[in-house]
Amino acid sequence: MGNDADRYRRFLNGDDDELIVIIDTYYQGLSLYLNSILNNICEAEEIMQQTFVKLAVRKPKFNGKSSFKTWLYAIARNQALNRLRERSRYADFTIDEAFSLSDETDIERQYLAEERKVQLHTAMKRLNSEYAQILYLKYFEDFDTEAIARIMKKSKRQIGDMLYRAKNALKSELERMGFVYEEL
């Protein structure tokens, strides 16, 4: 969004309220994306906060080579990967299960929708981390292939191939779980 890039520039020029708008816009999606990398919602929220603190304190320059959202998610991804490196040096970790409930009024539909979400999230957690990331960016955050390539530091061709393999891996995992799915 060019609008968010403009907001960030205004923040850099001294308008602190613009950072609050940016945080309000991205905190939820960024937390969920980071959870797809870290498999721990508490750590994901911590990294999300650190990402915004980095924007507030270090004020990195946004060069406009990608969308603001792509740039922000790339910063957050790098911080999450650093956390994974740190984590691998220390003791084993536990995985938090955090699923959001839909706001449907029909209890039966709500239950079925929640059950599908649980199965989908369970299947995605069983996937290779990069597969889970690429599926999340594509289908939950609506990034295009070029933006995903920038975030994950891969070529568009690699992302296309990985997306194909990730969808097949997810389909296989869902079938193993006995899940009846719609075409991906």
Coordinates of C-alpha atoms in Angstrom, one line a residue:
M1 CA 0.0 0.0 0.0
G2 CA 1.5 3.3 -1.0
N3 CA -0.6 4.8 1.7
D4 CA 1.4 3.0 4.4
A5 CA 4.7 3.9 2.8
D6 CA 3.6 7.5 3.0
R7 CA 2.5 7.0 6.7
Y8 CA 6.0 5.6 7.5
R9 CA 7.7 8.6 5.8
R10 CA 5.5 11.0 7.8
F11 CA 6.5 9.0 11.0
L12 CA 10.2 9.4 10.0
N13 CA 9.5 13.1 9.7
G14 CA 8.2 13.3 13.3
D15 CA 4.5 12.4 13.2
D16 CA 4.4 9.6 15.8
D17 CA 0.7 9.0 15.3
E18 CA 1.4 7.5 11.9
L19 CA 3.4 4.6 13.5
I20 CA 0.3 3.9 15.7
V21 CA -1.8 3.6 12.5
I22 CA 0.8 1.3 10.9
I23 CA 0.8 -0.9 14.0
D24 CA -3.0 -1.1 14.1
T25 CA -3.0 -2.1 10.5
Y26 CA -0.4 -4.9 10.6
Y27 CA -0.1 -6.3 14.2
Q28 CA -2.6 -9.1 13.8
G29 CA -1.6 -10.4 10.4
L30 CA 2.1 -10.1 11.3
S31 CA 1.6 -12.0 14.5
L32 CA -0.1 -14.9 12.6
Y33 CA 2.6 -14.9 10.0
L34 CA 5.3 -15.1 12.6
N35 CA 3.4 -17.9 14.3
S36 CA 3.6 -19.9 11.1
I37 CA 7.4 -19.6 11.4
L38 CA 7.9 -20.0 15.1
N39 CA 4.9 -22.3 16.0
N40 CA 4.5 -20.3 19.3
I41 CA 2.0 -17.5 19.4
C42 CA 3.7 -15.9 22.5
E43 CA 7.0 -15.7 20.7
A44 CA 5.3 -14.6 17.5
E45 CA 3.7 -11.7 19.4
E46 CA 7.1 -10.8 21.0
I47 CA 8.8 -10.7 17.6
M48 CA 6.0 -8.7 16.2
Q49 CA 6.5 -6.1 19.0
Q50 CA 10.2 -6.1 18.5
T51 CA 9.6 -5.4 14.8
F52 CA 7.6 -2.4 15.6
V53 CA 10.1 -1.3 18.2
K54 CA 12.8 -1.6 15.6
L55 CA 10.8 0.7 13.3
A56 CA 10.2 3.2 16.2
V57 CA 13.8 3.3 17.5
R58 CA 16.1 2.5 14.6
K59 CA 13.9 4.0 11.9
P60 CA 15.2 1.9 9.0
K61 CA 14.9 3.5 5.6
F62 CA 12.2 2.2 3.3
N63 CA 13.5 2.3 -0.2
G64 CA 10.3 1.6 -2.0
K65 CA 11.6 -1.3 -4.1
S66 CA 8.7 -3.4 -2.8
S67 CA 5.4 -2.6 -1.1
F68 CA 5.6 -1.4 2.5
K69 CA 3.9 -4.6 3.7
T70 CA 6.4 -6.8 1.9
W71 CA 9.3 -4.8 3.5
L72 CA 7.7 -5.0 6.9
Y73 CA 7.1 -8.7 6.7
A74 CA 10.7 -9.3 5.5
I75 CA 12.0 -7.4 8.6
A76 CA 9.8 -9.5 10.9
R77 CA 10.8 -12.8 9.1
N78 CA 14.5 -12.0 9.6
Q79 CA 13.9 -11.4 13.3
A80 CA 11.9 -14.7 13.6
L81 CA 14.7 -16.6 11.8
N82 CA 17.2 -15.1 14.3
R83 CA 14.9 -16.3 17.1
L84 CA 14.9 -19.8 15.6
R85 CA 18.7 -19.8 15.6
E86 CA 18.8 -18.7 19.2
R87 CA 16.2 -21.3 20.1
S88 CA 18.2 -24.1 18.5
R89 CA 21.0 -23.3 20.9
Y90 CA 18.9 -23.8 24.0
A91 CA 16.4 -26.4 25.4
D92 CA 13.4 -27.8 23.6
F93 CA 10.4 -25.7 23.2
T94 CA 6.7 -26.3 23.5
I95 CA 4.2 -25.4 20.8
D96 CA 1.2 -23.3 21.7
E97 CA -2.1 -24.0 19.9
A98 CA -3.8 -20.7 19.2
F99 CA -6.7 -20.6 16.8
S100 CA -9.1 -17.8 16.3
L101 CA -12.8 -18.4 16.4
S102 CA -15.0 -17.2 13.6
D103 CA -17.9 -14.8 14.4
E104 CA -20.6 -16.9 12.8
T105 CA -23.9 -16.9 14.7
D106 CA -24.9 -20.5 13.8
I107 CA -23.3 -22.6 16.5
E108 CA -23.1 -25.8 14.3
R109 CA -21.5 -23.9 11.4
Q110 CA -19.2 -22.2 13.9
Y111 CA -18.2 -25.6 15.4
L112 CA -17.6 -27.1 11.9
A113 CA -15.6 -24.1 10.8
E114 CA -13.5 -24.2 13.9
E115 CA -12.9 -27.9 13.5
R116 CA -11.7 -27.3 9.9
K117 CA -9.4 -24.5 11.1
V118 CA -8.0 -26.8 13.7
Q119 CA -7.4 -29.5 11.2
L120 CA -5.9 -27.1 8.7
H121 CA -3.6 -25.5 11.3
T122 CA -2.6 -29.0 12.6
A123 CA -1.8 -30.1 9.0
M124 CA 0.2 -26.9 8.3
K125 CA 2.2 -27.4 11.5
R126 CA 3.3 -30.8 10.2
L127 CA 4.6 -29.3 7.0
N128 CA 8.1 -28.2 6.3
S129 CA 8.5 -24.7 7.8
E130 CA 9.0 -23.0 4.4
Y131 CA 5.9 -24.7 3.0
A132 CA 3.8 -23.4 5.9
Q133 CA 5.2 -19.9 5.5
I134 CA 4.6 -19.8 1.7
L135 CA 1.0 -21.0 2.1
Y136 CA 0.3 -18.5 4.9
L137 CA 1.7 -15.6 2.9
K138 CA -0.2 -16.6 -0.3
Y139 CA -3.6 -17.6 1.1
F140 CA -3.9 -15.8 4.5
E141 CA -2.0 -12.6 3.6
D142 CA -2.8 -12.5 -0.1
F143 CA 0.8 -11.7 -1.2
D144 CA 1.7 -12.3 -4.8
T145 CA 4.6 -14.5 -5.9
E146 CA 6.9 -11.5 -6.4
A147 CA 6.3 -10.2 -2.8
I148 CA 6.7 -13.7 -1.3
A149 CA 10.0 -14.1 -3.2
R150 CA 11.3 -10.9 -1.7
I151 CA 10.1 -11.8 1.8
M152 CA 11.6 -15.3 1.7
K153 CA 14.7 -14.2 -0.3
K154 CA 14.1 -16.6 -3.2
S155 CA 13.4 -16.3 -6.9
K156 CA 9.9 -16.2 -8.3
R157 CA 10.5 -19.5 -10.0
Q158 CA 11.6 -21.1 -6.7
I159 CA 8.4 -19.7 -5.0
G160 CA 6.2 -21.1 -7.8
D161 CA 7.8 -24.5 -7.4
M162 CA 7.6 -24.4 -3.6
L163 CA 4.0 -23.3 -3.7
Y164 CA 3.1 -26.2 -5.9
R165 CA 4.9 -28.6 -3.6
A166 CA 3.5 -27.0 -0.5
K167 CA -0.1 -27.4 -1.8
N168 CA 0.5 -31.0 -2.6
A169 CA 2.1 -31.6 0.8
L170 CA -0.8 -30.0 2.5
K171 CA -3.3 -32.0 0.5
S172 CA -1.4 -35.2 1.4
E173 CA -1.3 -34.3 5.0
L174 CA -5.0 -33.5 5.1
E175 CA -5.8 -36.8 3.4
R176 CA -3.7 -38.6 6.0
M177 CA -5.8 -36.9 8.7
G178 CA -9.0 -38.0 6.9
F179 CA -10.0 -34.5 6.1
V180 CA -12.4 -33.9 3.2
Y181 CA -11.1 -30.7 1.5
E182 CA -12.0 -28.4 -1.3
E183 CA -9.6 -27.9 -4.2
L184 CA -6.6 -25.7 -3.2

